[in-house]
PDB file of C-alpha atoms in Angstrom:
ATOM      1  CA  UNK A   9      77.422  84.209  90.623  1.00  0.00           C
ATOM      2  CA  UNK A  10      79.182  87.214  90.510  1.00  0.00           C
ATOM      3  CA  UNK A  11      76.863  90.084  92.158  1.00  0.00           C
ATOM      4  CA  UNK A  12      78.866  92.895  91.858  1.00  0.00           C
ATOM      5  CA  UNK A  13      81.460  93.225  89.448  1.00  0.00           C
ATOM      6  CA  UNK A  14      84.634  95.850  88.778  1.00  0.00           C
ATOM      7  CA  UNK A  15      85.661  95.319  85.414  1.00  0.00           C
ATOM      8  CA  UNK A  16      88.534  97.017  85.247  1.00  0.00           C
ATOM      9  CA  UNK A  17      91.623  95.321  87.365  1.00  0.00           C
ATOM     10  CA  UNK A  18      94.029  98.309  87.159  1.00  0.00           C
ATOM     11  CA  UNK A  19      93.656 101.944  86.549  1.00  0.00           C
ATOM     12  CA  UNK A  20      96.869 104.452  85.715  1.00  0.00           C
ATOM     13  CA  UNK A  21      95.656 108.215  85.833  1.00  0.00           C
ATOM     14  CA  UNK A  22      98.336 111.085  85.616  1.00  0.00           C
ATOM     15  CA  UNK A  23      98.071 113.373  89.036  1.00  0.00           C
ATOM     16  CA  UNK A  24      95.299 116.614  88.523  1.00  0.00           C
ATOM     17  CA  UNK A  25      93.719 114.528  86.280  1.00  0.00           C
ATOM     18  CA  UNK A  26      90.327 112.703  87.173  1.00  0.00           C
ATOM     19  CA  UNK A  27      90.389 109.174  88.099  1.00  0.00           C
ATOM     20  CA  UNK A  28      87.019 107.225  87.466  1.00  0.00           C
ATOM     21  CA  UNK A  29      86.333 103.603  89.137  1.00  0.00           C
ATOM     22  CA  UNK A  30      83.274 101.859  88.191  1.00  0.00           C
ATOM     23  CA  UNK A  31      80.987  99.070  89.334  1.00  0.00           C
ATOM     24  CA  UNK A  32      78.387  97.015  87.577  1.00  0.00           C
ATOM     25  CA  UNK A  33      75.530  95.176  90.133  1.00  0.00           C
ATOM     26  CA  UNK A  34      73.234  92.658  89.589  1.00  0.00           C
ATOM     27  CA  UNK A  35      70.169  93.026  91.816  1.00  0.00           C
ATOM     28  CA  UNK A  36      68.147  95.970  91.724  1.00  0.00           C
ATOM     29  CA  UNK A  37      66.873  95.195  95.254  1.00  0.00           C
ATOM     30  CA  UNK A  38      70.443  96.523  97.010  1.00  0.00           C
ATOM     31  CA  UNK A  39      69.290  99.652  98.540  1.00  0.00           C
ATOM     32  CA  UNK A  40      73.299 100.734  99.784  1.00  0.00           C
ATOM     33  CA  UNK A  41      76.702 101.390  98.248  1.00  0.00           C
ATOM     34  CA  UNK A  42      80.048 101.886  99.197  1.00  0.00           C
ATOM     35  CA  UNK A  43      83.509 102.436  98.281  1.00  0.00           C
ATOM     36  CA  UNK A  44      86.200 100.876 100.258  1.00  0.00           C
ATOM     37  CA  UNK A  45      90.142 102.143 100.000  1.00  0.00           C
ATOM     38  CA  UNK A  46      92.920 100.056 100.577  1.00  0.00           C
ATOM     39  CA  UNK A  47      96.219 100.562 100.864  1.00  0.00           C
ATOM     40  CA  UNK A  48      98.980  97.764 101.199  1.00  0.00           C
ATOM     41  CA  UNK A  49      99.523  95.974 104.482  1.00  0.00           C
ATOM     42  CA  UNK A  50      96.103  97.395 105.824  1.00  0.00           C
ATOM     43  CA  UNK A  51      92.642  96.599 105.816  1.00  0.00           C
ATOM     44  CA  UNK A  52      90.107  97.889 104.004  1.00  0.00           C
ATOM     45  CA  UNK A  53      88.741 101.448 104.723  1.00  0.00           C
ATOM     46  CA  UNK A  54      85.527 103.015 104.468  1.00  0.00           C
ATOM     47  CA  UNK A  55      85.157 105.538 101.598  1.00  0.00           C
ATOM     48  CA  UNK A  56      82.388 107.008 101.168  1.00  0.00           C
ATOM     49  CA  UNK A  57      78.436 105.645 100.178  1.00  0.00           C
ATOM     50  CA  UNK A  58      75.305 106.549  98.348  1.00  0.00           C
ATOM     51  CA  UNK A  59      71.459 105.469  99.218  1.00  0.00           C
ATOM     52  CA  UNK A  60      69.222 104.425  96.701  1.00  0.00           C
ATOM     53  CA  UNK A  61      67.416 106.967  96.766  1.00  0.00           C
ATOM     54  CA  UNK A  62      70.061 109.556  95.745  1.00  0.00           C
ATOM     55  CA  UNK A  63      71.912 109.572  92.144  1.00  0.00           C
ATOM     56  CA  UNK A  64      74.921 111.324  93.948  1.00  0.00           C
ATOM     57  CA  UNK A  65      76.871 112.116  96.906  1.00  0.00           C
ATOM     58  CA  UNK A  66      80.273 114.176  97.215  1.00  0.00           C
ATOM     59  CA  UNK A  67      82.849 114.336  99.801  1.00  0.00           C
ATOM     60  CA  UNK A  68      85.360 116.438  98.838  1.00  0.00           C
ATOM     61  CA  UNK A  69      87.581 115.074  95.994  1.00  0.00           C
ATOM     62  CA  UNK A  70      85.427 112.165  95.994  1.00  0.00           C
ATOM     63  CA  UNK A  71      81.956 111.642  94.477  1.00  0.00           C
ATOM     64  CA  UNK A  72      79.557 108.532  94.176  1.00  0.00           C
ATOM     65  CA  UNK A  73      77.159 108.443  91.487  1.00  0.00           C
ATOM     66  CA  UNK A  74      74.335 106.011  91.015  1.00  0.00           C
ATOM     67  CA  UNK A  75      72.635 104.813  87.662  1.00  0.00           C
ATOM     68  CA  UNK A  76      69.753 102.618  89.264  1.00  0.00           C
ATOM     69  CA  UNK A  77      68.300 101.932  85.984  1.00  0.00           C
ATOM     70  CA  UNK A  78      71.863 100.733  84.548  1.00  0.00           C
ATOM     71  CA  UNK A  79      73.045  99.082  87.821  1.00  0.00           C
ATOM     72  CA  UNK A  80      76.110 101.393  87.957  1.00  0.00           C
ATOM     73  CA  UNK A  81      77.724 103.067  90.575  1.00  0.00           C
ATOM     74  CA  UNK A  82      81.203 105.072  89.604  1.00  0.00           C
ATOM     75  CA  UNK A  83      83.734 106.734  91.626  1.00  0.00           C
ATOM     76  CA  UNK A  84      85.023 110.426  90.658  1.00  0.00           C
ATOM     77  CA  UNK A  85      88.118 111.725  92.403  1.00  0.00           C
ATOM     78  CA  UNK A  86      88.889 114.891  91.462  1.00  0.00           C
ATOM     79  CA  UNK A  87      91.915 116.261  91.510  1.00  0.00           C
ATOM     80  CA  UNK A  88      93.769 112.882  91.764  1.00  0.00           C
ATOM     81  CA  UNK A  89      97.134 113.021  94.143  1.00  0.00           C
ATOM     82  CA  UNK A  90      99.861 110.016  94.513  1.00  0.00           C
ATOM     83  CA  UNK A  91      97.920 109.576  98.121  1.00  0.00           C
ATOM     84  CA  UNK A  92      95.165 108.334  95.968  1.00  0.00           C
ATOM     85  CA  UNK A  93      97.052 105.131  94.654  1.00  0.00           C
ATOM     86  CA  UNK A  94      95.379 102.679  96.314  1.00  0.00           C
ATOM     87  CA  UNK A  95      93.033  99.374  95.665  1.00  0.00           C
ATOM     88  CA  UNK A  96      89.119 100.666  95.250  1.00  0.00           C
ATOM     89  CA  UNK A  97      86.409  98.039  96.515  1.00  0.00           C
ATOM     90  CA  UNK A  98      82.636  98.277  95.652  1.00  0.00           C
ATOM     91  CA  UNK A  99      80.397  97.543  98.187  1.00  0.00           C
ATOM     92  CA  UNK A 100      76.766  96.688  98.092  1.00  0.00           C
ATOM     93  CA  UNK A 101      74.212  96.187 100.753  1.00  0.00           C
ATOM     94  CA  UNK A 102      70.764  94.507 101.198  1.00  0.00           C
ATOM     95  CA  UNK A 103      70.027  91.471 103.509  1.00  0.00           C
ATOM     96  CA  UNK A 104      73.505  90.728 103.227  1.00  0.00           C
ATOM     97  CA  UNK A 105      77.072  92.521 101.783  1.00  0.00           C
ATOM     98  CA  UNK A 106      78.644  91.929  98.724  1.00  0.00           C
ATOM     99  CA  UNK A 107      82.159  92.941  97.548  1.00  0.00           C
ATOM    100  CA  UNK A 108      83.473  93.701  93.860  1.00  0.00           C
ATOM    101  CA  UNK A 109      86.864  92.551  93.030  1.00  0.00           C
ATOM    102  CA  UNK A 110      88.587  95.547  93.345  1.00  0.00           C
ATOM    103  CA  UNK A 111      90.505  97.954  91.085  1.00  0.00           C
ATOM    104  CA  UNK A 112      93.983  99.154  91.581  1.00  0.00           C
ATOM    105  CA  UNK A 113      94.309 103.025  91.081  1.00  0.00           C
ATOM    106  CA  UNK A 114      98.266 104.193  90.483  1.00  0.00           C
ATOM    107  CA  UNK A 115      97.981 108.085  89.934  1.00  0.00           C
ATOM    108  CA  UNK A 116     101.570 109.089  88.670  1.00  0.00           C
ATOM    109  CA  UNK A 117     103.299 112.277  89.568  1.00  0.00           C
TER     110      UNK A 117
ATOM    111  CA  UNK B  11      89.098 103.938 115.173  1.00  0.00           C
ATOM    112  CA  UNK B  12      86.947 100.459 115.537  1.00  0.00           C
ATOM    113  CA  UNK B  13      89.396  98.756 118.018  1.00  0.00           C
ATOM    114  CA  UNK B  14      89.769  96.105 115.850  1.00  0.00           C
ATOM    115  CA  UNK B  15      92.928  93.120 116.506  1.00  0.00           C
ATOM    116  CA  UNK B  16      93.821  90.629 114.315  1.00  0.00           C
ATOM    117  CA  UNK B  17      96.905  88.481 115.221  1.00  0.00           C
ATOM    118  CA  UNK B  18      99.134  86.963 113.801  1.00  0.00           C
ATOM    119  CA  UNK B  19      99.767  89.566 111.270  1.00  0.00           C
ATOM    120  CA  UNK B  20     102.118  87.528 109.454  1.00  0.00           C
ATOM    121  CA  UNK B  21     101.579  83.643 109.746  1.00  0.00           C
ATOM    122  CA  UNK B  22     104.190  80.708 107.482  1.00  0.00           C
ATOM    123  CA  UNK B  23     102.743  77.302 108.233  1.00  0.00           C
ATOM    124  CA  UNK B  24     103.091  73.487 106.666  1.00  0.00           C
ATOM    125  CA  UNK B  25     100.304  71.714 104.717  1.00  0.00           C
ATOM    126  CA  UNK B  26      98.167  69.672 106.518  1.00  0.00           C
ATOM    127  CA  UNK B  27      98.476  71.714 110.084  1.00  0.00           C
ATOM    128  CA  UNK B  28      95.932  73.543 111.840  1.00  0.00           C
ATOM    129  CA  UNK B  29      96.155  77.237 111.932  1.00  0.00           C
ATOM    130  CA  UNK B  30      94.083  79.499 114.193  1.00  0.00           C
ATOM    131  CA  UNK B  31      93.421  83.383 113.525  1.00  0.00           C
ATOM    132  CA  UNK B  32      91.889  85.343 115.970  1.00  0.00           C
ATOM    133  CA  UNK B  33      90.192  88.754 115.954  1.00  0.00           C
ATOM    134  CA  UNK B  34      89.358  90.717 118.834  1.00  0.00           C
ATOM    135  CA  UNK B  35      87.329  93.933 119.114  1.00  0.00           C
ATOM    136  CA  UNK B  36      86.970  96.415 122.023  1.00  0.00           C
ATOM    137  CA  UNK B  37      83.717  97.780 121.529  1.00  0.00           C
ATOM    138  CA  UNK B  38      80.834  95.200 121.915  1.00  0.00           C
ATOM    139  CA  UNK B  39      79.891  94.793 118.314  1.00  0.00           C
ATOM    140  CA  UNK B  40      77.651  91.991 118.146  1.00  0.00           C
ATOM    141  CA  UNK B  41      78.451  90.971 114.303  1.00  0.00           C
ATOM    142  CA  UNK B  42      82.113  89.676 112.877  1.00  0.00           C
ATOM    143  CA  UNK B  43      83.112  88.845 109.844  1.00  0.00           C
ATOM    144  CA  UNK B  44      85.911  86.489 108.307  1.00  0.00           C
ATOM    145  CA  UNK B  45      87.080  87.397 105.538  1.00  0.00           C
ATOM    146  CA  UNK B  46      89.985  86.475 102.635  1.00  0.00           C
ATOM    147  CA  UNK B  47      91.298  88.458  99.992  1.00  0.00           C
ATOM    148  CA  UNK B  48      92.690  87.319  96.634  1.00  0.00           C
ATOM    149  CA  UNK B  49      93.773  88.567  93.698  1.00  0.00           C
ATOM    150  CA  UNK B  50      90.655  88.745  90.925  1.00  0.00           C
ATOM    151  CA  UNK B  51      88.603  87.782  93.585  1.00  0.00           C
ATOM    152  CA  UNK B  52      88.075  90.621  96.048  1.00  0.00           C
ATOM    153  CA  UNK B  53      86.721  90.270  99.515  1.00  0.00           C
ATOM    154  CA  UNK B  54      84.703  86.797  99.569  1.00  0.00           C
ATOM    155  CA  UNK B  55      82.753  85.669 103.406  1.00  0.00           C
ATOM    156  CA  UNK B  56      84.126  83.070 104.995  1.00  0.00           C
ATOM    157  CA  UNK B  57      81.779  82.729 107.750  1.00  0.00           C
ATOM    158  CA  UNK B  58      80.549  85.320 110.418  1.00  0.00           C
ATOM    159  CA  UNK B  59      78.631  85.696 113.742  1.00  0.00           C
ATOM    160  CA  UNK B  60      76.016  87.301 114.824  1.00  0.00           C
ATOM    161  CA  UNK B  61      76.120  86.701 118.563  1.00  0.00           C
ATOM    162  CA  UNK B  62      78.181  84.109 121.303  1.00  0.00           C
ATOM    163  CA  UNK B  63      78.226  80.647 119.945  1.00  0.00           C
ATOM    164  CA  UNK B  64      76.043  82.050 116.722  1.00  0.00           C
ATOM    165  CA  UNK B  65      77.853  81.484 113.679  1.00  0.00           C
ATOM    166  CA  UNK B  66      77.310  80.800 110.188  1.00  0.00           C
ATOM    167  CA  UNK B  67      78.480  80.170 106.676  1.00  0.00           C
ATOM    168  CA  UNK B  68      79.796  82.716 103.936  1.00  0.00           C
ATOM    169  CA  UNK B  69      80.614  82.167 100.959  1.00  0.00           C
ATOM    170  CA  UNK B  70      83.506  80.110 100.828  1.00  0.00           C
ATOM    171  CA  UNK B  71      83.619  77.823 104.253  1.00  0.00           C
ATOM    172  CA  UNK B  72      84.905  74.587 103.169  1.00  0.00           C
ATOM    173  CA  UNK B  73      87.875  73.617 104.991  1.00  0.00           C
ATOM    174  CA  UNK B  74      87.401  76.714 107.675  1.00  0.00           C
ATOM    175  CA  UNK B  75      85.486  76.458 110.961  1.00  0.00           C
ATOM    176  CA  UNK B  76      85.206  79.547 113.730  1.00  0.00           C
ATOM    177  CA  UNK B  77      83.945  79.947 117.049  1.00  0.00           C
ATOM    178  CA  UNK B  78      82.989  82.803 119.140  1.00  0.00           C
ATOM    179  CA  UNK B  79      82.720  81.972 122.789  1.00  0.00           C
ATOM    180  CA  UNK B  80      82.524  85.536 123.853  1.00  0.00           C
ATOM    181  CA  UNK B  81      81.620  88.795 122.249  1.00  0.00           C
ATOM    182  CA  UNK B  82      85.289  90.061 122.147  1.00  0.00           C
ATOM    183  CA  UNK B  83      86.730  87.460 120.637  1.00  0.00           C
ATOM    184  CA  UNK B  84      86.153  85.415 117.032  1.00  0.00           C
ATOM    185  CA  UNK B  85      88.457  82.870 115.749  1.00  0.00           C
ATOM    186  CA  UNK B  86      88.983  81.370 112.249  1.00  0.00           C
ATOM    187  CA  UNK B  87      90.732  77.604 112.189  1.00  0.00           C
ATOM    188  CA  UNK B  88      91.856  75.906 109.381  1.00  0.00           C
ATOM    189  CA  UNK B  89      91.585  72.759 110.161  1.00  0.00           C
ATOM    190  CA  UNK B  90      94.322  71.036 107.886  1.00  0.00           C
ATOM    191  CA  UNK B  91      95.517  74.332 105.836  1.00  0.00           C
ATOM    192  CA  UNK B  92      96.283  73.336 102.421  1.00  0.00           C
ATOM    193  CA  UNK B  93      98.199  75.739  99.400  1.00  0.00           C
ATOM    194  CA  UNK B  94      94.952  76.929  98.405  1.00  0.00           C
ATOM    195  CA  UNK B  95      93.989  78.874 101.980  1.00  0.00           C
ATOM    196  CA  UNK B  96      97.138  80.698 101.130  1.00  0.00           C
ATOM    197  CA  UNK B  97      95.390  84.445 101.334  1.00  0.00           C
ATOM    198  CA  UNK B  98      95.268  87.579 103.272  1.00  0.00           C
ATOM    199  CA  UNK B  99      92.496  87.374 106.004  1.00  0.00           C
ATOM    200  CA  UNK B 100      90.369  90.123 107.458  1.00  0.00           C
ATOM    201  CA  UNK B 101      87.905  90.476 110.084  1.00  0.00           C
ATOM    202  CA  UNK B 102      85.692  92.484 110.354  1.00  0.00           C
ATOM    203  CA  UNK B 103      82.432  94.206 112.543  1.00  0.00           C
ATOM    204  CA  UNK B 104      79.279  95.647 111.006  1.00  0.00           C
ATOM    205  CA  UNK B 105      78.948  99.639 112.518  1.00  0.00           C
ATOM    206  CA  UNK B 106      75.177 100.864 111.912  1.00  0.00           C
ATOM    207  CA  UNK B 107      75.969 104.521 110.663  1.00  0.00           C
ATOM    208  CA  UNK B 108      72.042 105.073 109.688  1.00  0.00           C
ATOM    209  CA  UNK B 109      70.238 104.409 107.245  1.00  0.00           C
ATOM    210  CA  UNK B 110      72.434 101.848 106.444  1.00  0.00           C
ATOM    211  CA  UNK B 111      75.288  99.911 107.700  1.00  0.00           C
ATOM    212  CA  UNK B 112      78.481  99.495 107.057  1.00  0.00           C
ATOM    213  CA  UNK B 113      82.116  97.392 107.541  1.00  0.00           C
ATOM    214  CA  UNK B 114      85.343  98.340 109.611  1.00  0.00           C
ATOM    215  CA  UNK B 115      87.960  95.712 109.322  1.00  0.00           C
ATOM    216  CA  UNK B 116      91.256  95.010 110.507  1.00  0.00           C
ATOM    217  CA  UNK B 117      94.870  95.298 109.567  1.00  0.00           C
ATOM    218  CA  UNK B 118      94.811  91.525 108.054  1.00  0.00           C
ATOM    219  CA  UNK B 119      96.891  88.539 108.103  1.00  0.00           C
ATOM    220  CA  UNK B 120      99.093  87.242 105.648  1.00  0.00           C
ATOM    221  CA  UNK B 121      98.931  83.495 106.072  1.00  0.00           C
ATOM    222  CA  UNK B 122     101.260  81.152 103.804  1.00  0.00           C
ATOM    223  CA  UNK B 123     100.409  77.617 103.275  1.00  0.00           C
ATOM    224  CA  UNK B 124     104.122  75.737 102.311  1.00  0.00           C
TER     225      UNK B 124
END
């Protein structure tokens, strides 16, 4: 069974304008989350994360939030640039790591 | 960076041969990852290890095996590739950045299965 789930394959967002990923999990026992970046022809890059014990974290343009209750984590990016366009991974953690299929982000100049 | 090597990057090989990928990291982690990506699928474990000659199985093992004989080094054989191992593969090491952990992979390799 699925355990974490991206329902949305693709994502089109106009640049300036905010892009929002999100994630649905399964297990309320994952106590770590991350967001993964990916651009073509590379591997997957680390993001940024949130705890479980924290409904938010920002980094810049980017910003995690957490909905423990609803098992959903989002993704803000804020402004979104062409730079952005890239394939977004979920990621979360307990005894072992679990990966959500991924959403494709264009952001169009 | 994690000083992480994957080679080939590009593989093209028959049905029914054996195909090794190898991964190779610089800085002593003691947990790898294999890896394959697909599309609607995402990242799903293939197997990993968690120390020389300790391995075990992810998520979607059939018709892979691996061996790590030392730390550096972890290899991914197909033992008789078949259309279906067609995929991108990643490996990957486990970085403890507190309280949690977290993956750095490498670059990938495209492998086709003709």
């Amino acid at each position: 069974d699925q355990q974490v789930k991206q329902n949305s394959p693709s994502l089109s967002v106009q640049e300036g304008r905010i892009s929002i990923l999100n994630c649905d999990y399964t297990n309320s026992m994952f106590d770590y989350f991350l967001w993964y970046k990916k651009y073509p022809a590379e591997g997957p890059t680390f993001l940024i994360s949130i705890s479980s014990i924290k409904d938010k974290n920002e980094d810049g343009r980017f910003t995690v939030f957490l909905n423990k209750s609803a098992k959903h984590l989002s993704l803000h990016i804020v402004p979104s640039q062409p730079g952005d366009s890239a394939v977004y991974f979920c990621a979360v953690t307990g005894n072992q790591f679990y990966f959500g299929t991924g959403t494709s982000l264009t952001v169009i100049p | 960076d994690a000083g992480i090597t994957q080679s080939p990057r590009h593989k093209v090989t028959e049905t029914g041969t054996p195909v090794t990928l190898r991964c190779h990291q610089t800085e002593n982690h003691r947990y790898m990852y294999w890896y394959r990506q697909d599309p609607g699928h995402g990242l799903r474990l293939i197997h990993y290890s968690y120390g020389v000659k300790d391995t075990d199985k992810g998520e979607v093992s059939d018709g892979y095996s691996v061996s790590r004989s030392k730390t550096e080094d972890f290899l991914l054989t197909l033992e008789s590739a078949t259309s279906s191992q067609t995929s991108v593969y990643f490996c990957a090491i486990s970085v403890w950045w507190g309280p949690s952990y977290g993956y750095t992979f490498g670059s990938g390799t495209r492998l086709t299965v003709v």
